[in-house]
Amino acid sequence: MVEPAASLTEQLAAHLCRLVPFAMRQRARLHLLDWLGCAAGARMSDTAALQRRAGGSAIERATWLGNVLEMDDIHRTGIVHPGPVIWPAALRAGARMDACLEAGVRGYEAMVAVAATLDAHHYAFWHPTATAGSFGAAAAAASLLALDAAATADALGLAGSVTGGLWQMRHAPGDGKQWHLAHARATGMAAAHHARHGARGPRQILEGPQGLYAAACRAPRPMILGKGWRIEEVSFKPWGACRHAHPTIDAALALKDQGKLSGEIIVGAYRDALTFCDRADPQSVVQAKFSLQHAVAIVMARGVPQLADFEPEAIAALAPERALVRVVEEPALTAAYPEHFGARVTSTTGSVLITDTFGDPERPMADADIVAKARTLMAWGGIDAAGVEAGIAAVLEADDTAPLFDWLEAWL
């Protein structure tokens, strides 16, 4: 009798059960620190105030804060932000730090592996950080619970059966994007918990006739399960704007360095950058973070973008510069996307083309830059210097999670 071929979730579960090497755990510490900085930087936000009213643990509150400032890490091909979902699922009070780091690496692997199979049709309607996030959270929680491959496959199937998150939340002010993170984390963790106790999940939740691909994709891409770990493919974000705006910022900075960023400016970008970030007259902080025109205006008038440059005072002040910026689709950049996020910024005296932006694996941020980013974000959130250094040490130096959880309780 011929054994049936292993489903995609079964293949992924077996893949996740590999040993996580020391180098990947060290890489994971940087991503954990990056998430912590993003969450801490948002501790004075309206979302943080909402969470203080809602109650819950510090880690539950932190889950809502990881993407508020739009500085969370990103995988380009999957167009997915792993950190804000994975780290709240991978951290457990009383656990050894190595166990949490391994859970994080496995969570990134699952989330990126699933996200990278989702197609453009899916991205047009669905928020991949939510869709793939439930799978990633399930994988991280399964790792912490030391589930075997069979139980991990069940957890993935259970989580995937109720995953989702629609982009409609972008069309009105609200907290839908943050709710997506909390839902993905909670769903994945609950799936792993129940799989541990024998709950079975649909093994073909991805490729089955009524699975995720059939329901929400037209041309899903093959799942790639390589020898390495895909956390190495994840980019860090240096600036507090939508990642689709980063190539434009990068190109504008290069043109400014040449002394040629003046007068009327044309931004050539890929189609999704225009879909999400063609916004000539932003009216809020969120809209400014999703505006190519505002991104260029900041660089023209002020140089390297700072978080304050997306606040209401700056939005009003930079209106004259935004009026000089026109955005157009550049077909070659659309063709190279999402493997490469690129932009071309052109003035009357010069032009700069960026094909991979700062923070991508091809142009990585140095470890020191990532630590400096965390310091800046924590300070933006109102944390004093001693608290900042304690948070960094809790991530980069501690062997257990107690200092990190103490820090979260104190500051969030």
PDB file of C-alpha atoms in Angstrom, residues 18 94 111 115 141 154 162 174-175 177 190-191 227 246 263 278 286 349 385 389 402:
ATOM      1  CA  ARG A  18      15.636  20.635  13.270  1.00  0.00           C
ATOM      2  CA  GLY A  94      10.366  31.305  33.642  1.00  0.00           C
ATOM      3  CA  MET A 111       5.539  32.446   9.209  1.00  0.00           C
ATOM      4  CA  ALA A 115       3.742  33.990   3.681  1.00  0.00           C
ATOM      5  CA  ALA A 141       4.327  27.959  20.836  1.00  0.00           C
ATOM      6  CA  ASP A 154      -1.834  19.563  14.120  1.00  0.00           C
ATOM      7  CA  VAL A 162      -9.237  30.167  11.334  1.00  0.00           C
ATOM      8  CA  GLY A 174      -8.975  52.258  14.037  1.00  0.00           C
ATOM      9  CA  ASP A 175      -7.055  49.490  15.734  1.00  0.00           C
ATOM     10  CA  LYS A 177      -4.072  46.237  12.328  1.00  0.00           C
ATOM     11  CA  ALA A 190      -4.224  28.200  21.582  1.00  0.00           C
ATOM     12  CA  ALA A 191      -3.736  25.828  18.643  1.00  0.00           C
ATOM     13  CA  LYS A 227      18.811  24.037   4.672  1.00  0.00           C
ATOM     14  CA  HIS A 246      11.749  53.039   2.424  1.00  0.00           C
ATOM     15  CA  GLY A 263      12.659  71.530  -7.402  1.00  0.00           C
ATOM     16  CA  ASP A 278       0.459  57.351  -2.987  1.00  0.00           C
ATOM     17  CA  VAL A 286      -0.565  56.970  10.049  1.00  0.00           C
ATOM     18  CA  THR A 349      19.443  67.812 -12.114  1.00  0.00           C
ATOM     19  CA  ALA A 385      18.554  56.009  30.174  1.00  0.00           C
ATOM     20  CA  GLU A 389      20.167  49.965  29.048  1.00  0.00           C
ATOM     21  CA  ALA A 402      13.149  36.912  34.129  1.00  0.00           C
TER      22      ALA A 402
END
